[in-house]
Short mmCIF file of C-alpha atoms in Angstrom, two decimals:
data_model
loop_
_atom_site.label_atom_id
_atom_site.label_comp_id
_atom_site.label_asym_id
_atom_site.label_seq_id
_atom_site.Cartn_x
_atom_site.Cartn_y
_atom_site.Cartn_z
CA MET A 1 -186.93 144.34 74.09
CA GLN A 2 -186.92 147.81 72.71
CA GLU A 3 -183.23 148.55 72.62
CA ALA A 4 -181.44 149.61 69.49
CA ILE A 5 -179.51 147.07 67.51
CA PRO A 6 -175.76 147.58 68.08
CA TYR A 7 -174.92 148.12 64.44
CA LYS A 8 -177.30 151.03 63.99
CA SER A 9 -174.44 153.47 64.07
CA TYR A 10 -172.65 151.29 61.56
CA MET A 11 -175.64 151.53 59.25
CA ALA A 12 -175.68 155.32 59.43
CA ALA A 13 -172.07 155.33 58.30
CA THR A 14 -172.72 153.08 55.31
CA ALA A 15 -175.97 154.76 54.26
CA GLY A 16 -174.07 156.58 51.54
CA GLY A 17 -177.05 158.25 49.91
CA ARG A 18 -178.25 154.96 48.41
CA SER A 19 -180.82 152.98 50.35
CA ARG A 20 -181.13 152.75 54.03
CA LEU A 21 -182.03 149.97 56.34
CA HIS A 22 -185.01 150.72 58.50
CA ASN A 23 -185.21 149.01 61.80
CA PHE A 24 -188.62 148.19 63.11
CA LEU A 25 -188.54 146.87 66.59
CA GLU A 26 -191.56 144.87 67.66
CA GLY A 27 -192.48 144.77 71.29
CA ALA A 28 -193.69 142.08 73.61
CA GLY A 29 -196.43 141.15 71.19
CA ASN A 30 -194.04 139.17 69.05
CA GLY A 31 -191.90 137.94 71.89
CA GLY A 32 -188.96 140.16 71.15
CA GLU A 33 -188.22 139.46 67.52
CA HIS A 34 -186.15 142.06 65.78
CA ARG A 35 -187.84 142.74 62.51
CA LEU A 36 -186.08 144.45 59.64
CA VAL A 37 -186.92 145.40 56.14
CA ALA A 38 -184.02 144.97 53.79
CA ASN A 39 -183.56 147.19 50.78
CA GLY A 40 -180.77 145.21 49.26
CA CYS A 41 -178.06 147.74 49.91
CA GLU A 42 -174.73 146.29 48.84
CA ASN A 43 -173.10 145.11 52.03
CA SER A 44 -175.98 145.49 54.44
CA VAL A 45 -177.09 141.93 54.07
CA THR A 46 -173.62 140.55 54.58
CA LYS A 47 -173.24 142.65 57.68
CA LEU A 48 -176.49 141.31 59.04
CA VAL A 49 -175.39 137.77 58.50
CA VAL A 50 -172.04 138.27 60.11
CA GLU A 51 -173.26 140.32 63.06
CA ASN A 52 -176.05 138.04 64.13
CA ALA A 53 -175.94 134.56 65.58
CA VAL A 54 -179.29 133.69 64.04
CA ILE A 55 -181.00 135.57 61.25
CA VAL A 56 -183.97 134.55 59.13
CA PHE A 57 -184.49 135.99 55.65
CA GLY A 58 -187.91 135.73 54.12
CA ARG A 59 -190.44 137.43 51.89
CA ARG A 60 -192.77 139.92 53.45
CA GLY A 61 -195.83 138.24 54.90
CA CYS A 62 -194.53 134.75 54.17
CA CYS A 63 -196.24 132.24 56.40
CA MET A 64 -193.42 129.71 56.23
CA CYS A 65 -191.12 132.39 57.58
CA HIS A 66 -193.59 132.83 60.39
CA VAL A 67 -193.38 129.10 61.15
CA VAL A 68 -189.58 129.23 61.38
CA ASN A 69 -189.75 132.23 63.69
CA ARG A 70 -192.34 130.64 65.95
CA LEU A 71 -190.24 127.52 66.24
CA LEU A 72 -187.07 129.42 67.08
CA LEU A 73 -188.89 131.62 69.56
CA GLY A 74 -190.31 128.54 71.20
CA LEU A 75 -186.79 127.33 71.78
CA GLY A 76 -185.82 130.55 73.50
CA VAL A 77 -183.93 132.02 70.58
CA ASN A 78 -184.25 135.68 69.70
CA PRO A 79 -184.14 135.47 65.95
CA VAL A 80 -183.49 138.53 63.87
CA VAL A 81 -185.99 138.52 61.06
CA CYS A 82 -185.31 140.25 57.80
CA GLU A 83 -188.41 140.75 55.66
CA VAL A 84 -187.49 141.33 52.07
CA ASN A 85 -189.62 143.45 49.79
CA GLU A 86 -190.55 141.94 46.47
CA GLU A 87 -188.49 144.45 44.46
CA LYS A 88 -185.35 143.75 46.43
CA GLU A 89 -185.84 140.02 46.56
CA GLU A 90 -183.49 139.21 43.72
CA ALA A 91 -180.71 141.44 44.98
CA VAL A 92 -180.88 140.05 48.47
CA LEU A 93 -181.00 136.48 47.24
CA HIS A 94 -178.01 137.14 45.04
CA GLU A 95 -175.97 138.54 47.86
CA LEU A 96 -176.92 135.67 50.13
CA SER A 97 -175.89 133.20 47.45
CA VAL A 98 -172.52 134.91 47.25
CA ILE A 99 -172.06 134.53 51.00
CA ASN A 100 -173.12 130.92 50.84
CA GLY A 101 -171.25 130.03 47.71
CA GLY A 102 -174.39 128.46 46.28
CA GLY A 103 -178.12 128.86 45.71
CA VAL A 104 -180.36 130.24 48.44
CA GLN A 105 -184.13 130.08 48.76
CA PHE A 106 -186.58 131.83 51.04
CA PRO A 107 -187.06 131.36 53.90
CA ALA A 108 -183.33 131.12 54.64
CA VAL A 109 -181.87 130.70 58.11
CA PHE A 110 -178.29 131.76 58.74
CA VAL A 111 -176.61 130.51 61.91
CA GLY A 112 -173.19 131.71 62.96
CA GLY A 113 -172.64 133.54 59.69
CA LYS A 114 -173.33 130.52 57.50
CA LEU A 115 -176.41 129.31 55.71
CA PHE A 116 -178.11 126.72 57.87
CA GLY A 117 -180.99 125.88 55.56
CA GLY A 118 -184.70 126.32 55.06
CA LEU A 119 -187.71 125.19 57.05
CA ASP A 120 -187.01 121.56 56.05
CA ARG A 121 -183.62 121.52 57.72
CA VAL A 122 -184.84 123.40 60.76
CA MET A 123 -187.63 120.85 61.24
CA SER A 124 -185.51 117.74 60.78
CA THR A 125 -182.67 118.94 62.98
CA HIS A 126 -185.19 119.96 65.60
CA ILE A 127 -186.75 116.50 65.64
CA THR A 128 -183.41 114.71 65.80
CA GLY A 129 -182.32 117.03 68.58
CA GLU A 130 -179.39 118.46 66.65
CA LEU A 131 -180.75 122.00 66.37
CA VAL A 132 -180.40 123.14 69.96
CA PRO A 133 -176.68 122.26 70.32
CA ILE A 134 -175.94 124.02 67.02
CA LEU A 135 -177.76 127.13 68.20
CA LYS A 136 -175.94 127.06 71.52
CA GLU A 137 -172.60 126.75 69.80
CA ALA A 138 -173.38 129.76 67.64
CA GLY A 139 -174.26 131.72 70.73
CA ALA A 140 -177.92 132.06 69.87
CA LEU A 141 -178.99 130.13 72.92
CA TRP A 142 -177.70 129.99 76.40
CA LEU A 143 -179.12 128.45 79.51
CA MET B 1 -234.69 67.13 25.44
CA ASN B 2 -237.15 64.45 24.27
CA SER B 3 -237.80 62.47 27.42
CA PRO B 4 -241.04 60.45 27.41
CA THR B 5 -241.01 60.12 31.17
CA PRO B 6 -242.70 63.33 32.34
CA GLN B 7 -242.13 62.77 36.05
CA PHE B 8 -238.42 63.03 35.57
CA VAL B 9 -237.58 66.72 35.15
CA PRO B 10 -233.89 67.14 34.89
CA SER B 11 -232.59 70.30 36.48
CA ARG B 12 -229.15 71.70 35.84
CA LEU B 13 -227.71 70.18 38.92
CA SER B 14 -229.15 66.71 38.77
CA ILE B 15 -228.38 65.39 35.33
CA TYR B 16 -226.94 61.91 35.36
CA GLU B 17 -224.15 61.32 32.89
CA PRO B 18 -222.66 58.22 31.43
CA ILE B 19 -219.16 57.23 32.51
CA HIS B 20 -217.29 58.36 29.44
CA GLN B 21 -218.26 61.99 30.09
CA ILE B 22 -216.08 62.05 33.21
CA GLY B 23 -213.02 62.91 31.19
CA ILE B 24 -214.67 66.02 29.78
CA TRP B 25 -215.79 67.12 33.25
CA GLY B 26 -212.28 66.68 34.61
CA GLU B 27 -210.95 68.68 31.69
CA ASN B 28 -213.36 71.47 32.41
CA PHE B 29 -212.34 71.54 36.02
CA LYS B 30 -208.70 71.89 35.09
CA ARG B 31 -209.29 74.54 32.45
CA ASN B 32 -211.58 76.61 34.55
CA GLY B 33 -209.54 76.63 37.74
CA ASN B 34 -211.42 79.69 38.96
CA PRO B 35 -214.56 78.57 40.75
CA ASN B 36 -216.28 81.78 39.66
CA THR B 37 -216.80 80.19 36.27
CA SER B 38 -218.41 77.08 37.65
CA THR B 39 -221.81 78.16 36.36
CA SER B 40 -220.47 78.27 32.84
CA LEU B 41 -218.81 74.95 33.57
CA ILE B 42 -222.13 73.42 34.45
CA VAL B 43 -223.63 74.93 31.32
CA GLU B 44 -220.90 73.43 29.19
CA VAL B 45 -221.44 70.05 30.64
CA ASP B 46 -225.18 70.48 30.15
CA ASN B 47 -224.80 71.09 26.45
CA LYS B 48 -222.61 68.07 25.98
CA LEU B 49 -224.90 65.79 27.83
CA GLU B 50 -228.37 66.68 26.64
CA ASN B 51 -228.26 63.98 24.04
CA GLU B 52 -227.16 61.32 26.47
CA SER B 53 -229.47 61.85 29.43
CA GLU B 54 -232.51 60.41 27.79
CA THR B 55 -231.08 56.93 27.60
CA THR B 56 -229.63 57.00 31.09
CA SER B 57 -232.74 58.42 32.75
CA HIS B 58 -234.66 55.57 31.28
CA GLU B 59 -232.29 53.14 32.81
CA MET B 60 -232.22 54.86 36.20
CA LEU B 61 -235.94 55.15 36.64
CA ALA B 62 -237.08 51.87 35.21
CA PRO B 63 -234.63 49.28 36.37
CA THR B 64 -237.33 46.66 36.72
CA ASN B 65 -238.22 47.03 33.03
CA ASN B 66 -234.64 46.48 32.04
CA TYR B 67 -234.30 43.59 34.39
CA GLU B 68 -237.33 41.82 32.93
CA GLN B 69 -236.49 42.56 29.32
CA GLU B 70 -232.88 41.49 29.42
CA ALA B 71 -232.80 38.74 32.00
CA SER B 72 -229.99 37.03 30.14
CA LYS B 73 -227.41 39.57 31.37
CA PRO B 74 -228.63 40.66 34.79
CA ILE B 75 -225.15 40.87 36.38
CA ASP B 76 -223.74 43.10 33.70
CA LYS B 77 -226.67 45.42 33.98
CA ILE B 78 -226.45 45.56 37.75
CA GLN B 79 -222.76 46.20 37.66
CA ARG B 80 -223.16 48.95 35.09
CA ARG B 81 -225.96 50.52 37.08
CA LEU B 82 -223.98 50.50 40.31
CA ALA B 83 -220.98 52.00 38.57
CA GLN B 84 -223.11 54.70 37.04
CA ASN B 85 -224.63 55.41 40.41
CA ARG B 86 -221.20 55.80 41.95
CA GLU B 87 -220.18 58.10 39.21
CA ALA B 88 -223.32 60.15 39.48
CA ALA B 89 -222.85 60.51 43.23
CA ARG B 90 -219.25 61.56 42.74
CA LYS B 91 -220.23 64.08 40.11
CA SER B 92 -222.90 65.41 42.37
CA ARG B 93 -220.43 65.90 45.20
CA LEU B 94 -218.00 67.71 42.93
CA ARG B 95 -220.69 69.97 41.59
CA LYS B 96 -221.85 70.76 45.10
CA LYS B 97 -218.30 71.62 46.09
CA ALA B 98 -217.91 73.94 43.11
CA TYR B 99 -221.23 75.59 43.85
CA VAL B 100 -220.36 76.20 47.50
CA GLN B 101 -216.98 77.62 46.46
CA GLN B 102 -218.71 79.99 44.08
CA LEU B 103 -221.13 81.06 46.81
CA GLU B 104 -218.25 81.82 49.19
CA ASN B 105 -216.47 83.96 46.61
CA SER B 106 -219.64 85.83 45.76
CA ARG B 107 -220.19 86.51 49.44
CA LEU B 108 -216.70 87.98 49.83
CA LYS B 109 -217.14 90.05 46.69
CA LEU B 110 -220.44 91.34 48.03
CA ILE B 111 -218.87 92.45 51.31
CA GLN B 112 -216.11 94.22 49.43
CA LEU B 113 -218.57 95.96 47.14
CA GLU B 114 -220.67 97.05 50.10
CA GLN B 115 -217.62 98.54 51.80
CA GLU B 116 -216.60 100.28 48.60
CA LEU B 117 -220.11 101.65 48.26
CA GLN B 118 -220.00 102.93 51.84
CA ARG B 119 -216.76 104.71 51.22
CA VAL B 120 -217.90 106.31 48.00
CA THR B 121 -221.28 107.27 49.44
CA GLN B 122 -219.64 108.96 52.41
CA GLN B 123 -217.35 110.89 50.15
CA GLY B 124 -220.20 111.79 47.87
CA LEU B 125 -222.33 112.98 50.80
CA TYR B 126 -219.47 114.99 52.24
CA MET B 127 -218.57 116.62 48.97
CA GLY B 128 -222.16 117.32 48.11
CA GLY B 129 -222.54 119.18 51.36
CA VAL B 130 -219.26 121.07 51.27
CA SER B 131 -219.76 123.74 48.64
CA GLU B 132 -221.42 124.41 45.38
CA GLY B 133 -219.56 122.69 42.59
CA SER B 134 -216.74 121.24 44.63
CA HIS B 135 -215.62 119.05 41.76
CA ILE B 136 -217.70 120.48 38.99
CA GLY B 137 -215.87 122.77 36.67
CA PHE B 138 -212.40 121.54 37.65
CA SER B 139 -209.93 121.13 34.87
CA GLY B 140 -209.36 117.68 33.47
CA THR B 141 -205.92 117.36 35.02
CA VAL B 142 -207.22 118.08 38.49
CA THR B 143 -209.99 115.51 38.41
CA SER B 144 -207.74 112.90 36.84
CA GLY B 145 -205.06 113.62 39.43
CA ILE B 146 -207.62 113.11 42.15
CA ALA B 147 -209.03 109.99 40.53
CA ALA B 148 -205.54 108.53 40.23
CA PHE B 149 -204.83 109.30 43.87
CA GLU B 150 -208.08 107.70 45.04
CA MET B 151 -207.25 104.49 43.22
CA GLU B 152 -203.71 104.44 44.56
CA TYR B 153 -204.90 105.21 48.06
CA GLY B 154 -207.40 102.35 47.92
CA ARG B 155 -204.52 100.02 47.06
CA TRP B 156 -202.38 101.63 49.76
CA VAL B 157 -204.97 100.80 52.42
CA ASP B 158 -205.15 97.19 51.22
CA VAL B 159 -201.37 96.80 51.36
CA GLN B 160 -201.37 98.49 54.76
CA HIS B 161 -203.84 95.96 56.07
CA ARG B 162 -201.75 93.10 54.73
CA GLN B 163 -198.61 94.52 56.34
CA ILE B 164 -200.35 94.85 59.70
CA CYS B 165 -201.39 91.20 59.58
CA GLU B 166 -197.84 90.19 58.64
CA LEU B 167 -196.41 92.19 61.53
CA ARG B 168 -198.84 90.66 63.96
CA THR B 169 -198.03 87.13 62.81
CA ALA B 170 -194.31 87.85 62.85
CA LEU B 171 -194.37 89.27 66.38
CA ASN B 172 -196.37 86.34 67.69
CA ALA B 173 -194.11 83.85 65.95
CA HIS B 174 -190.98 85.38 67.46
CA ILE B 175 -189.04 85.60 64.23
CA SER B 176 -185.46 86.85 64.19
CA ASP B 177 -184.61 90.52 64.53
CA ILE B 178 -183.11 90.62 61.07
CA GLU B 179 -186.35 89.47 59.47
CA LEU B 180 -188.34 91.81 61.69
CA ARG B 181 -186.12 94.68 60.60
CA ILE B 182 -187.15 94.04 56.99
CA LEU B 183 -190.82 94.25 57.94
CA VAL B 184 -190.23 97.46 59.91
CA LYS B 185 -188.39 99.03 57.00
CA SER B 186 -191.11 98.17 54.51
CA GLY B 187 -193.76 99.42 56.94
CA MET B 188 -192.07 102.79 57.28
CA GLY B 189 -191.41 102.93 53.54
CA HIS B 190 -195.11 102.39 53.00
CA TYR B 191 -195.92 105.55 54.98
CA PHE B 192 -193.29 107.49 53.06
CA GLU B 193 -194.94 106.28 49.86
CA LEU B 194 -198.23 107.81 51.07
CA PHE B 195 -196.52 111.14 51.72
CA ARG B 196 -195.17 111.11 48.15
CA MET B 197 -198.64 110.37 46.77
CA LYS B 198 -200.11 113.20 48.84
CA SER B 199 -197.47 115.61 47.63
CA THR B 200 -198.37 114.87 44.01
CA VAL B 201 -202.12 115.29 44.43
CA ALA B 202 -201.58 118.41 46.59
CA LYS B 203 -200.11 120.12 43.54
CA ALA B 204 -203.31 119.29 41.64
CA ASP B 205 -205.74 120.32 44.38
CA VAL B 206 -204.43 121.16 47.82
CA PHE B 207 -207.91 121.67 49.27
CA TYR B 208 -208.69 118.07 48.42
CA VAL B 209 -205.80 116.88 50.59
CA ILE B 210 -206.44 119.26 53.44
CA SER B 211 -210.17 118.59 53.59
CA GLY B 212 -209.38 114.95 54.27
CA VAL B 213 -212.26 113.88 52.07
CA TRP B 214 -210.13 110.96 50.89
CA LYS B 215 -210.14 109.50 54.39
CA THR B 216 -212.95 107.97 56.43
CA SER B 217 -215.02 110.21 58.67
CA ALA B 218 -213.49 109.16 61.98
CA GLU B 219 -209.97 109.71 60.63
CA ARG B 220 -211.07 113.12 59.40
CA PHE B 221 -212.14 114.02 62.91
CA PHE B 222 -208.52 113.81 64.05
CA SER B 223 -207.06 115.39 60.92
CA TRP B 224 -204.30 117.97 61.24
CA ILE B 225 -203.02 119.66 58.07
CA GLY B 226 -204.13 116.84 55.84
CA GLY B 227 -203.15 113.85 58.01
CA PHE B 228 -202.55 112.49 61.47
CA ARG B 229 -200.78 114.49 64.18
CA PRO B 230 -197.14 113.41 64.41
CA SER B 231 -197.48 113.33 68.19
CA GLU B 232 -200.01 110.48 67.73
CA LEU B 233 -197.01 108.28 67.00
CA LEU B 234 -195.62 108.70 70.46
CA LYS B 235 -197.88 106.53 72.58
CA LEU B 236 -195.59 103.70 73.48
CA ASP B 237 -194.39 101.45 76.25
CA PRO B 238 -192.50 99.63 77.69
CA LEU B 239 -189.37 101.68 77.38
CA THR B 240 -185.98 101.68 79.09
CA GLU B 241 -185.03 104.74 81.13
CA GLN B 242 -182.80 106.07 78.39
CA GLN B 243 -185.60 105.61 75.91
CA ILE B 244 -188.12 107.35 78.12
CA LEU B 245 -185.88 110.40 78.14
CA GLU B 246 -185.39 110.33 74.39
CA VAL B 247 -189.09 109.81 73.69
CA CYS B 248 -189.89 112.65 76.06
CA ASN B 249 -187.56 114.95 74.14
CA LEU B 250 -189.02 113.80 70.86
CA LYS B 251 -192.52 114.41 72.16
CA GLN B 252 -191.58 117.95 73.12
CA SER B 253 -189.84 118.68 69.82
CA CYS B 254 -192.78 117.24 67.95
CA GLN B 255 -195.23 119.38 69.88
CA GLN B 256 -193.17 122.52 69.28
CA ALA B 257 -192.96 121.81 65.55
CA GLU B 258 -196.70 121.12 65.37
CA ASP B 259 -197.46 124.35 67.22
CA ALA B 260 -195.20 126.35 64.90
CA LEU B 261 -196.94 124.90 61.85
CA SER B 262 -200.39 125.47 63.37
CA GLN B 263 -199.54 129.10 64.05
CA GLY B 264 -198.29 129.45 60.51
CA MET B 265 -201.61 128.09 59.27
CA GLU B 266 -203.47 130.60 61.41
CA LYS B 267 -201.42 133.41 59.98
CA LEU B 268 -202.20 132.15 56.50
CA GLN B 269 -205.90 132.15 57.32
CA GLU B 270 -205.68 135.69 58.62
CA THR B 271 -203.76 136.82 55.55
CA VAL B 272 -206.13 135.22 53.08
CA SER B 273 -209.15 136.41 55.00
CA SER B 274 -208.01 140.02 55.11
CA THR B 275 -207.01 139.89 51.45
CA VAL B 276 -210.41 138.57 50.39
CA ALA B 277 -212.21 141.08 52.62
CA GLY B 278 -209.99 143.97 51.53
CA GLY B 279 -210.72 146.65 49.02
CA PRO B 280 -213.78 148.86 48.85
CA VAL B 281 -217.00 146.93 49.40
CA ALA B 282 -219.03 149.63 47.70
CA GLU B 283 -217.57 148.69 44.35
CA ASP B 284 -218.63 145.52 42.63
CA SER B 285 -215.17 144.53 41.50
CA TYR B 286 -213.39 141.99 43.68
CA ILE B 287 -211.20 140.29 41.14
CA PRO B 288 -207.90 141.78 42.35
CA GLN B 289 -208.59 140.71 45.93
CA VAL B 290 -209.53 137.20 44.93
CA ALA B 291 -206.56 136.92 42.59
CA THR B 292 -204.16 138.02 45.32
CA ALA B 293 -205.78 135.61 47.76
CA MET B 294 -205.21 132.81 45.27
CA GLU B 295 -201.49 133.55 45.22
CA LYS B 296 -201.34 133.42 48.96
CA LEU B 297 -203.17 130.12 49.03
CA GLU B 298 -200.28 128.51 47.16
CA ALA B 299 -198.54 128.49 50.52
CA LEU B 300 -201.00 125.80 51.54
CA VAL B 301 -199.13 123.28 49.40
CA SER B 302 -195.98 124.04 51.39
CA PHE B 303 -197.87 123.45 54.61
CA VAL B 304 -199.08 120.04 53.49
CA ASN B 305 -195.54 119.12 52.46
CA GLN B 306 -194.05 120.40 55.70
CA ALA B 307 -196.63 118.53 57.79
CA ASP B 308 -195.85 115.29 55.94
CA HIS B 309 -192.13 116.02 56.29
CA LEU B 310 -192.66 116.32 60.04
CA ARG B 311 -194.55 113.00 60.09
CA GLN B 312 -191.71 111.36 58.19
CA GLU B 313 -188.99 112.78 60.44
CA THR B 314 -190.87 111.76 63.57
CA LEU B 315 -191.30 108.21 62.26
CA GLN B 316 -187.60 108.00 61.46
CA GLN B 317 -186.51 109.37 64.80
CA MET B 318 -188.78 106.87 66.55
CA SER B 319 -187.16 104.02 64.64
CA ARG B 320 -183.76 105.29 65.78
CA ILE B 321 -184.74 105.43 69.43
CA LEU B 322 -186.51 102.06 69.55
CA THR B 323 -185.27 98.50 69.20
CA THR B 324 -186.43 96.58 66.16
CA ARG B 325 -189.02 94.70 68.18
CA GLN B 326 -190.36 97.89 69.77
CA ALA B 327 -190.51 99.58 66.39
CA ALA B 328 -192.43 96.62 64.97
CA ARG B 329 -194.90 96.78 67.86
CA GLY B 330 -195.18 100.54 67.37
CA LEU B 331 -195.95 100.18 63.67
CA LEU B 332 -198.47 97.46 64.42
CA ALA B 333 -200.16 99.65 67.03
CA LEU B 334 -200.27 102.61 64.65
CA GLY B 335 -201.66 100.62 61.76
CA GLU B 336 -204.17 98.87 63.97
CA TYR B 337 -205.27 102.23 65.35
CA PHE B 338 -206.10 103.62 61.90
CA HIS B 339 -207.72 100.34 60.93
CA ARG B 340 -210.03 100.66 63.93
CA LEU B 341 -210.78 104.28 63.09
CA ARG B 342 -211.85 103.14 59.62
CA ALA B 343 -214.03 100.42 61.16
CA LEU B 344 -215.55 103.06 63.43
CA SER B 345 -216.37 105.15 60.38
CA THR B 346 -218.10 102.22 58.67
CA LEU B 347 -220.03 101.44 61.82
CA TRP B 348 -221.04 105.06 62.15
CA ALA B 349 -222.19 105.21 58.55
CA THR B 350 -224.38 102.15 59.00
CA ARG B 351 -225.92 103.09 62.32
CA PRO B 352 -229.74 102.85 62.44
CA PRO B 353 -231.41 106.16 61.58
CA GLU B 354 -232.56 108.27 64.49
CA PRO B 355 -236.34 108.35 64.95
CA SER B 356 -237.73 111.61 63.65
CA LEU B 357 -238.80 114.03 66.32
CA PRO B 358 -242.56 114.42 66.90
#
């Protein structure tokens, strides 16, 4: 899928001379993941969380993040992936913690605007069969 | 010993003792309950009796002399002789029993030592062939962490074997579900214990865990991220229709999770590989590349933990789907499977050498 993310126009409005979110859209090679690089702009992260049914935050090049993405893709989910640069890591984590009301670690999966958990939780809920219904309810999956 | 009868050569095991020494023998037997000390027991008795045997041997070997010399009390002599004979025979039987017991124990010990030797030799061979200085030059904490793990793992395997036998007996004896549940719980807990042990040693040396050098060769053949594939757990029957559906779902979920982790591992390999290969080759300095690669390798610890986490979750989900009896059978099958793999490894290690080619 090569179409623009709906909130692109929203981003242009909030750019405000500070930092800007760059959208990198990957093609069929990655099965349609939407890959973003976050620069820690004040509300951008919150917007991402709210606007997307499923979004994965992780460090750039993190292999655990890759595992989460592969798993979600395998289920038929189109996860939005936000790769965080090292410099912006702290800022992004901070903002995510504010959203969550508690500590957040990478990789972090947000479902339906709330923190779902890390790879641990994704794995265990997947094995027990709880993951798919949760994803469906959040609108990330439909049959 | 000052015996003037040269044809009688007392050996350790054929000394005849007078009756009043029985008490001491019995005492020795009680004190040294462990048959392994029966040699020392015989030695003790030896020392006590050296002074006495001369007189008795005389009496045993030359009854006719005694009979002629002291004809006035023939009955007493005969009685005493018969009693001594009985005692001697009894002593002899007891000694033989102790000796046989000691032999049996030594035999068992020998088998155990041989197995231990096999295991260590295999590991030594494998490690010697892996890379230069695989364990040389490691820091003290790493080697001690590994040594501690190896000891614990040895014990783990022993306990595992015991649990398997208990399960088998329990299933054949048709014990109650409640009691079976206890066995199932401790069986699962035992696996979780292994995962905890692995997590600890992975922090010390993750390559040690992933290489599988701590396992036998046949187990290593099937190794996936430092252990067995979670999907290995899912070979079971008979199942009800509902269970078949649930197991099918679990199988699929398991496979998906395994695939995701495998792909993650591949990505890690690519990343590390390109990092190590990166930078100008013309220059002789590669420290930055290697240092960066080292950082990336830390992710390997997470992979080991995640793989074990997956094994644990799969085990737990299986126990939810199955009845207690099915779960017990499943655990028995799993444990027996690994036990056979270990036996296969031992057999393989002791196979006759191939004839050298002409």
